[in-house]
Coordinates of C-alpha atoms and ligand atoms in Angstrom, one line a residue:
Chain O
M254 CA -17.0 38.4 20.3
D255 CA -19.1 35.4 19.5
I256 CA -18.0 32.6 21.9
F257 CA -19.5 29.8 19.8
A258 CA -17.8 31.1 16.6
Q259 CA -14.6 31.4 18.5
Q260 CA -14.8 27.8 19.8
V261 CA -15.5 26.6 16.2
L262 CA -12.5 28.4 14.9
N263 CA -10.2 27.2 17.6
G264 CA -11.5 23.7 17.0
L265 CA -10.7 23.9 13.3
V266 CA -7.2 25.1 14.1
L267 CA -6.6 22.3 16.5
G268 CA -8.4 19.8 14.3
S269 CA -6.2 20.5 11.3
V270 CA -3.1 19.6 13.4
Y271 CA -4.8 16.4 14.5
A272 CA -5.7 15.7 10.9
L273 CA -2.0 16.0 9.9
V274 CA -1.0 13.5 12.5
A275 CA -3.9 11.2 11.9
L276 CA -2.9 10.9 8.3
G277 CA 0.4 9.3 9.4
Y278 CA -1.4 6.8 11.5
T279 CA -3.9 6.0 8.8
M280 CA -1.4 5.6 6.0
V281 CA 0.8 3.2 7.9
Y282 CA -2.3 1.3 9.1
G283 CA -3.6 1.1 5.5
I284 CA -0.4 -0.4 4.2
L285 CA 0.8 -2.6 7.0
G286 CA -2.2 -3.0 9.3
L287 CA 0.1 -1.6 12.1
I288 CA -0.9 1.0 14.6
N289 CA 2.4 2.9 14.8
F290 CA 2.2 4.2 18.4
A291 CA 5.6 5.9 18.0
H292 CA 4.0 8.3 15.6
G293 CA 3.2 10.9 18.3
E294 CA 6.8 10.9 19.4
V295 CA 7.9 11.7 15.8
V296 CA 5.6 14.8 16.2
M297 CA 7.4 15.8 19.4
I298 CA 10.9 15.3 17.8
G299 CA 9.8 17.5 14.9
A300 CA 8.8 20.3 17.3
M301 CA 12.0 19.9 19.4
I302 CA 14.3 20.0 16.3
A303 CA 12.6 23.0 14.9
L304 CA 12.8 24.8 18.3
A305 CA 16.5 24.0 18.5
V306 CA 17.1 25.4 15.1
V307 CA 15.1 28.5 15.7
S308 CA 16.8 29.2 19.0
A309 CA 20.2 28.7 17.4
L310 CA 19.4 31.0 14.5
L311 CA 17.9 33.6 16.8
S312 CA 21.1 33.7 18.8
V313 CA 23.4 33.8 15.7
F314 CA 21.3 35.8 13.2
P315 CA 18.8 37.8 15.3
E316 CA 17.9 39.8 12.2
M317 CA 16.9 36.9 10.0
S318 CA 13.5 37.0 8.4
P319 CA 11.0 34.9 10.4
F320 CA 9.8 33.2 7.2
L321 CA 13.3 32.1 6.3
M322 CA 13.8 31.0 9.9
I323 CA 10.7 28.8 10.0
A324 CA 11.5 27.4 6.5
L325 CA 15.0 26.4 7.7
A326 CA 13.7 25.0 11.0
G327 CA 10.9 23.2 9.2
T328 CA 13.2 21.6 6.6
A329 CA 15.5 20.4 9.3
A330 CA 12.7 19.0 11.4
I331 CA 11.1 17.3 8.3
L332 CA 14.5 15.7 7.3
V333 CA 15.2 14.4 10.8
C334 CA 11.7 13.0 11.3
M335 CA 11.7 11.3 7.9
S336 CA 15.1 9.7 8.6
L337 CA 13.9 8.7 12.0
A338 CA 10.8 7.1 10.6
F339 CA 12.9 5.3 7.9
F340 CA 15.1 3.7 10.5
I341 CA 12.3 2.9 12.9
E342 CA 10.5 1.0 10.1
R343 CA 13.7 -0.6 8.8
L344 CA 15.1 -1.7 12.2
A345 CA 12.1 -2.2 14.4
Y346 CA 9.1 -3.1 12.3
R347 CA 10.4 -4.8 9.2
P348 CA 11.9 -7.7 11.0
L349 CA 8.5 -8.3 12.6
R350 CA 6.6 -8.1 9.3
N351 CA 5.4 -11.7 9.6
A352 CA 5.3 -11.9 13.3
P353 CA 1.9 -12.1 15.2
R354 CA 0.3 -8.7 15.3
L355 CA 0.9 -8.1 19.0
A356 CA 4.7 -8.1 18.5
P357 CA 5.0 -5.0 16.3
L358 CA 2.3 -3.2 18.4
I359 CA 4.4 -3.7 21.6
T360 CA 7.5 -2.7 19.7
A361 CA 5.8 0.5 18.7
I362 CA 5.0 1.3 22.3
G363 CA 8.6 0.5 23.2
I364 CA 9.9 2.8 20.5
S365 CA 7.6 5.5 21.8
I366 CA 9.0 5.2 25.3
L367 CA 12.5 5.1 23.9
L368 CA 12.1 8.3 21.9
Q369 CA 10.5 10.1 24.8
N370 CA 13.4 9.2 27.0
I371 CA 16.0 10.2 24.4
A372 CA 14.3 13.5 24.0
M373 CA 14.2 14.0 27.8
I374 CA 18.0 13.3 27.9
I375 CA 18.7 15.7 25.1
W376 CA 16.3 18.6 25.9
G377 CA 15.6 18.1 29.6
R378 CA 12.4 17.8 31.6
K379 CA 11.3 21.4 31.7
Y380 CA 8.7 22.9 29.5
K381 CA 10.4 24.9 26.8
T382 CA 9.0 28.2 25.7
V383 CA 8.6 28.7 22.0
P384 CA 9.9 32.1 20.9
Q385 CA 7.3 34.2 19.0
I386 CA 9.2 34.9 15.9
F387 CA 6.1 36.1 14.0
P388 CA 4.5 39.3 15.1
T389 CA 1.1 38.2 16.3
E390 CA -1.7 40.1 14.7
T391 CA -5.4 39.4 15.4
F392 CA -8.1 39.7 12.8
E393 CA -11.9 39.3 13.1
L394 CA -13.7 36.6 11.2
F395 CA -17.4 35.8 11.5
G396 CA -17.4 37.3 15.0
A397 CA -14.4 35.3 16.1
N398 CA -10.8 36.4 16.6
I399 CA -8.2 34.7 14.5
T400 CA -4.5 35.2 15.0
S401 CA -1.8 35.2 12.3
V402 CA -0.4 32.0 13.9
Q403 CA -3.8 30.4 13.5
I404 CA -4.1 31.5 9.9
F405 CA -0.6 30.0 9.3
I406 CA -1.6 26.7 10.9
I407 CA -4.8 26.3 8.9
T408 CA -3.1 27.4 5.6
V409 CA -0.1 25.1 6.0
S410 CA -2.3 22.1 7.0
A411 CA -4.7 22.6 4.2
L412 CA -2.0 22.8 1.6
L413 CA -0.2 19.7 2.9
M414 CA -3.4 17.7 3.1
A415 CA -4.4 18.8 -0.4
G416 CA -0.9 17.9 -1.6
L417 CA -1.1 14.5 0.0
L418 CA -4.5 13.7 -1.5
V419 CA -3.1 14.7 -5.0
I420 CA -0.1 12.5 -4.6
V421 CA -2.1 9.5 -3.4
H422 CA -4.8 9.8 -6.0
F423 CA -3.2 11.2 -9.1
T424 CA 0.4 10.1 -9.2
K425 CA 2.2 6.9 -10.0
L426 CA 3.7 6.8 -6.5
G427 CA 0.2 7.2 -5.0
R428 CA -1.2 4.4 -7.2
A429 CA 1.6 2.2 -6.1
M430 CA 0.9 3.1 -2.4
R431 CA -2.8 2.2 -2.9
A432 CA -2.0 -1.0 -4.7
T433 CA 0.5 -2.0 -2.0
S434 CA -2.1 -1.4 0.7
E435 CA -4.5 -3.7 -1.1
S436 CA -2.1 -6.6 -1.7
Q437 CA 1.6 -6.6 -1.2
R438 CA 1.9 -9.9 -3.2
V439 CA 0.1 -8.6 -6.3
A440 CA 1.8 -5.2 -6.0
G441 CA 5.1 -7.1 -6.2
L442 CA 4.0 -8.8 -9.3
M443 CA 3.5 -5.4 -10.9
G444 CA 7.2 -4.7 -10.4
I445 CA 6.6 -2.5 -7.3
N446 CA 9.4 -2.6 -4.8
V447 CA 7.0 -3.1 -1.9
N448 CA 9.6 -2.4 0.8
K449 CA 10.5 0.9 -0.8
I450 CA 6.8 1.9 -0.9
I451 CA 6.4 1.0 2.8
S452 CA 9.5 3.1 3.6
V453 CA 8.2 6.0 1.6
T454 CA 4.8 5.8 3.3
F455 CA 6.4 6.0 6.8
M456 CA 8.5 8.9 5.6
I457 CA 5.6 10.9 4.2
G458 CA 3.7 10.4 7.4
A459 CA 6.8 11.5 9.4
G460 CA 7.1 14.6 7.3
L461 CA 3.6 15.6 8.0
A462 CA 4.2 14.8 11.7
A463 CA 7.2 17.1 11.8
V464 CA 5.1 20.0 10.5
A465 CA 2.3 19.2 12.9
G466 CA 4.8 19.3 15.7
I467 CA 6.0 22.8 14.7
L468 CA 2.4 24.0 14.3
I469 CA 1.2 22.7 17.7
A470 CA 4.3 24.1 19.5
G471 CA 3.6 27.4 17.8
N472 CA 0.0 27.3 18.7
Y473 CA 0.6 26.7 22.4
S474 CA 4.0 28.4 22.5
V475 CA 5.4 25.5 24.5
A476 CA 7.2 22.2 23.8
H477 CA 7.9 19.3 26.0
Y478 CA 9.4 15.8 25.6
S479 CA 6.1 14.2 26.5
M480 CA 4.0 16.4 24.2
G481 CA 3.7 13.7 21.6
F482 CA 2.0 11.2 23.8
M483 CA -1.4 12.8 24.3
L484 CA -1.3 14.3 20.8
G485 CA -0.6 10.9 19.3
L486 CA -3.5 9.3 21.2
K487 CA -5.8 12.0 20.0
A488 CA -4.7 11.8 16.4
F489 CA -5.1 8.0 16.6
T490 CA -8.6 8.7 17.9
A491 CA -9.2 11.0 15.0
A492 CA -8.0 8.3 12.6
V493 CA -10.4 5.7 14.1
L494 CA -13.2 8.2 14.2
G495 CA -12.8 8.9 10.4
G496 CA -12.2 5.2 9.6
I497 CA -8.7 4.0 10.0
G498 CA -7.0 3.3 6.7
N499 CA -9.0 6.0 5.0
L500 CA -7.2 9.3 4.2
G501 CA -10.3 11.4 3.8
G502 CA -11.5 9.9 7.0
A503 CA -8.4 11.0 8.8
V504 CA -8.9 14.6 7.7
L505 CA -12.6 14.5 8.6
G506 CA -11.9 12.7 11.9
G507 CA -9.2 15.3 12.9
L508 CA -11.4 18.3 12.2
L509 CA -14.3 16.7 14.0
L510 CA -12.3 15.8 17.0
G511 CA -10.9 19.3 17.1
L512 CA -14.4 20.8 17.0
I513 CA -15.8 18.4 19.6
E514 CA -12.9 19.1 22.0
S515 CA -13.0 22.8 21.5
I516 CA -16.8 23.2 21.7
G517 CA -17.0 20.7 24.5
A518 CA -14.3 22.5 26.6
G519 CA -16.2 25.7 26.0
Y520 CA -19.5 24.4 27.4
I521 CA -18.5 21.6 29.8
G522 CA -18.6 24.0 32.7
D523 CA -22.1 25.1 32.0
L524 CA -23.3 21.5 31.3
T525 CA -22.0 20.2 34.6
G526 CA -23.0 23.2 36.6
G527 CA -19.3 24.1 37.1
F528 CA -18.4 20.7 38.4
L529 CA -16.0 20.0 35.5
G530 CA -13.9 22.8 34.0
S531 CA -12.4 23.3 30.6
H532 CA -9.2 21.5 31.7
Y533 CA -11.3 18.4 31.2
Q534 CA -10.9 19.0 27.5
D535 CA -8.9 15.8 27.0
V536 CA -11.8 13.7 28.2
F537 CA -13.7 14.3 25.0
A538 CA -11.2 12.5 22.7
F539 CA -11.4 9.4 24.8
V540 CA -15.2 9.5 25.1
V541 CA -15.3 9.8 21.3
L542 CA -12.8 6.8 21.0
I543 CA -14.9 4.6 23.2
V544 CA -18.2 5.6 21.5
V545 CA -16.8 4.9 18.1
L546 CA -15.2 1.6 19.0
V547 CA -18.5 0.5 20.6
F548 CA -21.0 1.7 18.0
R549 CA -19.1 2.0 14.8
P550 CA -15.6 0.5 14.9
T551 CA -15.2 1.1 11.1
G552 CA -15.5 4.8 11.7
I553 CA -17.4 7.3 9.7
M554 CA -15.8 6.7 6.3
G555 CA -14.5 3.2 7.0
E556 CA -17.1 1.3 5.1
R557 CA -15.6 -1.4 3.1
V558 CA -16.1 -0.9 -0.6
S559 CA -18.0 -3.8 -2.0
E560 CA -15.4 -6.2 -3.2
R561 CA -16.1 -9.4 -5.0
A562 CA -13.7 -12.3 -4.4
Chain V
M254 CA 20.6 -23.1 -21.7
S255 CA 16.9 -22.8 -22.4
F256 CA 15.0 -19.5 -22.1
L257 CA 13.4 -20.6 -18.8
E258 CA 14.9 -23.5 -16.9
T259 CA 14.2 -24.8 -13.4
R260 CA 16.6 -27.2 -11.7
L261 CA 15.5 -29.3 -8.8
L262 CA 12.8 -26.6 -8.0
G263 CA 11.2 -27.3 -4.7
V264 CA 8.4 -25.6 -2.7
R265 CA 7.3 -26.6 0.7
Y266 CA 4.6 -25.3 3.1
G267 CA 5.7 -26.4 6.5
G268 CA 5.8 -30.1 6.2
I269 CA 4.0 -30.4 2.9
R270 CA 6.3 -30.7 -0.1
A271 CA 4.1 -29.1 -2.8
V272 CA 6.8 -29.1 -5.6
R273 CA 9.4 -31.9 -5.5
D274 CA 12.7 -31.2 -7.3
I275 CA 11.2 -30.4 -10.7
D276 CA 13.3 -29.7 -13.8
I277 CA 11.4 -28.0 -16.7
K278 CA 12.7 -26.2 -19.8
V279 CA 10.9 -23.7 -21.9
E280 CA 12.4 -22.3 -25.1
E281 CA 12.0 -18.8 -26.3
G282 CA 8.7 -18.2 -28.1
E283 CA 7.2 -21.5 -27.0
T284 CA 3.9 -22.0 -25.3
V285 CA 4.1 -24.7 -22.7
A286 CA 1.2 -26.1 -20.8
L287 CA 1.4 -27.3 -17.2
I288 CA -1.5 -29.5 -16.3
G289 CA -2.5 -31.7 -13.4
A290 CA -5.1 -32.4 -10.8
N291 CA -6.1 -30.0 -8.0
G292 CA -3.3 -29.7 -5.5
A293 CA -0.7 -31.1 -7.9
G294 CA 1.5 -28.1 -7.3
K295 CA 1.0 -26.1 -10.5
S296 CA 0.3 -22.7 -8.8
S297 CA 3.2 -23.3 -6.4
M298 CA 5.4 -23.8 -9.4
L299 CA 4.4 -20.6 -11.1
N300 CA 4.6 -18.6 -7.9
A301 CA 8.1 -19.8 -7.3
I302 CA 9.1 -18.8 -10.9
A303 CA 7.5 -15.4 -10.4
G304 CA 9.2 -14.9 -7.2
V305 CA 6.3 -14.6 -4.8
L306 CA 7.1 -17.9 -3.0
P307 CA 10.4 -19.0 -1.4
H308 CA 11.8 -22.1 -3.1
T309 CA 14.8 -24.4 -3.2
G310 CA 16.7 -25.3 -6.3
K311 CA 17.5 -23.0 -9.2
I312 CA 15.6 -21.0 -11.8
Y313 CA 17.3 -19.5 -14.8
F314 CA 15.7 -17.1 -17.2
N315 CA 17.2 -15.5 -20.2
N316 CA 20.7 -16.4 -19.0
A317 CA 20.1 -14.8 -15.6
D318 CA 20.0 -16.7 -12.3
L319 CA 16.7 -15.7 -10.7
T320 CA 17.3 -17.7 -7.6
N321 CA 17.8 -14.8 -5.1
K322 CA 16.1 -12.1 -7.1
P323 CA 13.1 -10.4 -5.5
V324 CA 9.8 -10.4 -7.4
F325 CA 10.1 -6.9 -8.8
D326 CA 13.5 -7.6 -10.3
R327 CA 12.0 -10.6 -12.1
V328 CA 9.3 -8.3 -13.5
K329 CA 12.1 -6.0 -14.7
L330 CA 13.7 -8.9 -16.5
G331 CA 10.4 -9.5 -18.3
I332 CA 8.4 -12.0 -16.3
S333 CA 4.7 -11.2 -15.8
M334 CA 2.1 -13.4 -14.0
V335 CA -1.6 -13.6 -14.0
P336 CA -2.1 -15.1 -10.5
E337 CA -4.7 -17.7 -9.7
G338 CA -7.8 -15.8 -8.4
R339 CA -6.8 -12.8 -10.6
G340 CA -5.5 -10.4 -8.0
V341 CA -7.3 -7.4 -9.3
F342 CA -6.9 -4.3 -7.2
G343 CA -10.5 -3.9 -6.0
R344 CA -10.2 -0.3 -5.0
L345 CA -8.3 0.9 -8.0
T346 CA -10.2 1.7 -11.2
V347 CA -9.9 -0.5 -14.2
E348 CA -7.6 1.9 -15.9
E349 CA -5.5 2.3 -12.8
N350 CA -5.2 -1.5 -12.6
L351 CA -4.0 -1.5 -16.2
L352 CA -1.5 1.3 -15.5
M353 CA -0.1 -0.7 -12.6
G354 CA 0.8 -3.3 -15.1
A355 CA 3.0 -0.8 -16.8
Y356 CA 4.5 0.4 -13.5
L357 CA 8.1 -0.3 -14.5
G358 CA 8.2 2.0 -17.4
N359 CA 7.9 2.2 -21.1
S360 CA 7.5 5.6 -22.5
Q361 CA 4.2 7.4 -22.2
Q362 CA 3.5 6.7 -25.9
D363 CA 4.1 3.0 -25.5
Q364 CA 1.8 3.0 -22.5
D365 CA -1.0 4.8 -24.3
A366 CA -0.6 2.5 -27.3
D367 CA -0.7 -0.5 -25.0
L368 CA -3.8 0.8 -23.2
K369 CA -5.5 1.3 -26.5
Q370 CA -4.5 -2.2 -27.6
M371 CA -6.0 -3.7 -24.4
Y372 CA -9.2 -1.8 -24.9
E373 CA -9.4 -3.3 -28.4
F374 CA -8.8 -6.8 -27.1
F375 CA -11.4 -6.3 -24.4
P376 CA -13.9 -3.6 -25.2
R377 CA -15.7 -4.4 -22.0
L378 CA -12.8 -3.0 -20.1
K379 CA -13.0 0.2 -22.0
E380 CA -16.7 0.6 -21.0
R381 CA -15.7 0.0 -17.4
R382 CA -12.5 2.0 -17.3
G383 CA -13.6 4.4 -14.5
Q384 CA -15.2 1.7 -12.4
T385 CA -13.3 0.1 -9.5
G386 CA -11.9 -3.3 -10.0
G387 CA -13.9 -4.7 -7.1
T388 CA -17.2 -4.0 -8.9
L389 CA -16.4 -6.0 -12.0
S390 CA -17.8 -9.5 -12.6
G391 CA -15.5 -12.4 -12.2
G392 CA -15.0 -12.8 -15.9
E393 CA -14.3 -9.1 -16.4
Q394 CA -11.8 -9.3 -13.6
Q395 CA -10.1 -12.2 -15.4
M396 CA -9.9 -10.1 -18.6
L397 CA -8.5 -7.2 -16.5
A398 CA -5.9 -9.4 -14.9
I399 CA -4.7 -10.7 -18.3
A400 CA -4.7 -7.2 -19.9
R401 CA -2.8 -5.9 -16.9
A402 CA -0.1 -8.6 -17.2
L403 CA 0.3 -7.7 -20.9
M404 CA 0.8 -4.0 -20.1
S405 CA 4.3 -4.7 -18.9
R406 CA 5.2 -6.1 -22.4
P407 CA 6.5 -9.3 -20.8
K408 CA 9.0 -11.7 -22.4
L409 CA 7.6 -14.6 -20.3
L410 CA 3.9 -14.7 -19.4
L411 CA 2.9 -17.0 -16.6
L412 CA -0.9 -17.7 -16.7
D413 CA -2.6 -19.5 -13.8
E414 CA -5.9 -20.8 -14.9
P415 CA -7.0 -17.9 -17.3
S416 CA -10.3 -19.7 -18.1
M417 CA -11.4 -20.0 -14.5
G418 CA -14.9 -18.7 -14.0
L419 CA -15.5 -17.7 -17.6
A420 CA -18.4 -18.5 -19.9
P421 CA -17.4 -20.6 -22.9
I422 CA -17.5 -17.7 -25.3
M423 CA -15.2 -15.7 -23.0
V424 CA -12.8 -18.6 -22.7
E425 CA -12.7 -18.7 -26.5
K426 CA -12.0 -15.0 -26.6
I427 CA -9.3 -15.1 -23.9
F428 CA -7.5 -18.0 -25.7
E429 CA -7.7 -16.1 -28.9
V430 CA -5.9 -13.3 -27.2
I431 CA -3.3 -15.7 -25.7
R432 CA -2.6 -17.2 -29.1
G433 CA -2.3 -13.7 -30.5
V434 CA 0.2 -12.8 -27.8
S435 CA 2.1 -16.0 -28.4
K436 CA 2.4 -15.1 -32.1
T437 CA 4.1 -11.9 -31.2
G438 CA 6.9 -14.0 -29.8
V439 CA 6.1 -13.9 -26.1
T440 CA 7.0 -17.1 -24.3
I441 CA 4.0 -18.5 -22.3
L442 CA 3.8 -21.0 -19.4
L443 CA 0.2 -21.9 -19.1
V444 CA -1.5 -23.6 -16.1
E445 CA -5.0 -24.7 -17.0
Q446 CA -7.7 -26.9 -15.5
N447 CA -9.2 -27.4 -18.9
A448 CA -6.6 -29.8 -20.2
R449 CA -8.0 -30.1 -23.7
L450 CA -7.8 -26.3 -24.2
A451 CA -4.4 -26.2 -22.7
L452 CA -3.1 -28.9 -25.0
E453 CA -4.7 -27.4 -28.0
S454 CA -3.2 -24.1 -27.3
S455 CA 0.4 -25.2 -26.5
E456 CA 3.3 -26.9 -28.3
R457 CA 4.5 -28.9 -25.4
A458 CA 3.1 -29.9 -22.0
Y459 CA 4.2 -31.1 -18.6
V460 CA 1.9 -33.1 -16.4
M461 CA 2.2 -32.8 -12.7
E462 CA 1.1 -35.3 -10.1
S463 CA 1.5 -34.7 -6.4
G464 CA 4.4 -32.3 -6.8
E465 CA 6.3 -34.4 -9.4
L466 CA 6.4 -34.5 -13.2
S467 CA 4.7 -37.6 -14.5
I468 CA 4.4 -37.1 -18.3
T469 CA 5.9 -34.7 -20.7
G470 CA 5.8 -34.4 -24.4
E471 CA 4.4 -32.7 -27.5
S472 CA 0.9 -31.4 -26.8
S473 CA -0.5 -32.9 -30.0
E474 CA 0.7 -36.3 -29.0
L475 CA -0.5 -36.0 -25.4
L476 CA -4.0 -35.2 -26.7
H477 CA -4.1 -38.7 -28.1
S478 CA -2.3 -40.5 -25.3
P479 CA -4.7 -42.9 -23.6
K480 CA -3.5 -42.1 -20.1
I481 CA -4.1 -38.4 -20.6
R482 CA -7.4 -39.0 -22.2
S483 CA -8.7 -41.0 -19.3
S484 CA -7.2 -39.0 -16.5
Y485 CA -7.3 -35.4 -17.8
L486 CA -9.6 -35.2 -20.7
G487 CA -12.5 -37.0 -19.0
E488 CA -12.8 -39.7 -21.7
G489 CA -13.3 -43.3 -20.5
D490 CA -11.5 -46.1 -22.3
Ligands
LIG1374 N1 -0.2 -21.5 1.7 C1 -0.2 -22.8 1.7 N2 -0.1 -23.5 2.9 C2 -0.1 -24.8 3.0 N3 -0.3 -25.6 2.0 C3 -0.4 -25.1 0.8 C4 -0.4 -23.7 0.6 N4 -0.6 -23.4 -0.7 C5 -0.7 -24.6 -1.3 N5 -0.6 -25.6 -0.4 C6 -0.7 -27.0 -0.7 O1 0.3 -27.3 -1.7 C7 -0.2 -28.2 -2.7 C8 -0.1 -27.6 -4.0 O2 -0.9 -26.5 -4.1 P1 -1.1 -25.7 -5.5 O3 -1.9 -24.5 -5.2 O4 0.3 -25.4 -6.0 O5 -1.9 -26.7 -6.4 P2 -2.4 -26.5 -7.9 O6 -1.9 -27.6 -8.7 O7 -2.3 -25.1 -8.3 O8 -4.0 -26.8 -7.6 P3 -5.3 -26.2 -8.3 O9 -5.5 -26.9 -9.6 O10 -6.4 -26.7 -7.3 O11 -5.1 -24.8 -8.3 C9 -1.7 -28.5 -2.2 O12 -1.7 -29.7 -1.6 C10 -2.0 -27.4 -1.3 O13 -2.9 -27.8 -0.3
LIG1375 MG1 -3.6 -23.6 -8.7

């Protein structure tokens, strides 16, 4: 087995999940200029709901096809997360639309803490094991091992990302979203119901977050009420790395961050003479964040298109 | 009731009263000019009618009370505005900008026909259809903003300084289009720095001064009024 190829593969798998979450950050930032720090918790809620549905189905219909099971669990998680995002925006952020920027930011952090605590009350403090409903098979690809779960993660993420890009760039809804993110005032003059577009943006991001939650729980086989926190920070880092507000940037930033983390974790032991082990994996995201913020705060693709006044 | 009517329309920014209890009336099919010095409150007036600015007083349009209607509902009722400073979407292509104007509907055929019509009015836009709005010259953006406003097939067109930043030949062209649109029965409320052009292109006019109406009347008469000539047409006595 080629270790480097394996790290690259693992990095891409992880990175595609980061990308899904980063898209939610970047879409909301693009339209409202708000960093929705509660987004990571939406990912966690998605994972928890799906896990609850799968556990219930397993106990009632143990013979059910795993694909049907994951489809049902996924649908439930997506619907719950979309409704949750709708209400968060409606009740917490909208009243602060014209407040100083710090107010919604602090509110977002508050919502994040609130959701974590609600999840802890409902699902407890213990790490929950995710049942392996798919038979895990392993294949070889370019000298690396790839599991059926990893194939599933990459395929689902790629399809969702492609779908989102098509919606945003080639549909009327997408045009309205882009117009609204440029100027809410002028978008209104076109007859766009700006509040509705903002709600939809939050909900699309939350749908992607729900799926990401399921994928990441499936990947690590574990879910926990605090799992959204670190994931959220990393996806935020990915969004900043790619250029916040830019969809292609979020995808690129997610994949890059996954690769950096995975390859970094693979070699950090060698590089530090064994002083730091691979459990320092999380360090990379924050080193990346700091480096980007210091040297290129607009991110890789965040260059402002030339705009004349 | 007139097609468009404001009653005691007021706009304030903090302590500044930009529009002070103004009553205007515009009949269906008319072109009415609103002129006045910088800061007189013309744009505030149009923005209030379009619904992008909170206001006091009442606005009636086509027998509907607009007072509490959000901007997108006013668009639905047939009001379209070309805002001051154009408001072109810089990151959308020219064609996407035009399609945004038709956001609320019309059939695909109507939309295609309108698009074709706009490209006939402004061939320059056709050449630039795939280019992003932000890369257009100021004059091209102005054409785009007007064409986009027409894409919604408005009943009432609010124009805020359509000649701004344009070369004389383009001003001529744009006003030709505006007169053409007016001939199709569209009601127009026109704000314009170029008072002569505004009066020559309209049937009636209101003159605003520090948030209040000072003079109103037939445009052809105002063109010859000594007060207007000295204050707004730049002609000494
Ligand atoms: N957002 C704002 N905040 C504070 N004051 C404003 C604002 N917008 C306009 N004003 C003030 O309201 C008054 C009217 O402005 P408005 O833009 O309506 O004038 P105008 O007649 O359109 O002028 P111009 O011909 O220069 O475009 C001005 O004194 C202006 O300074
Ligand atoms: Mg003005």
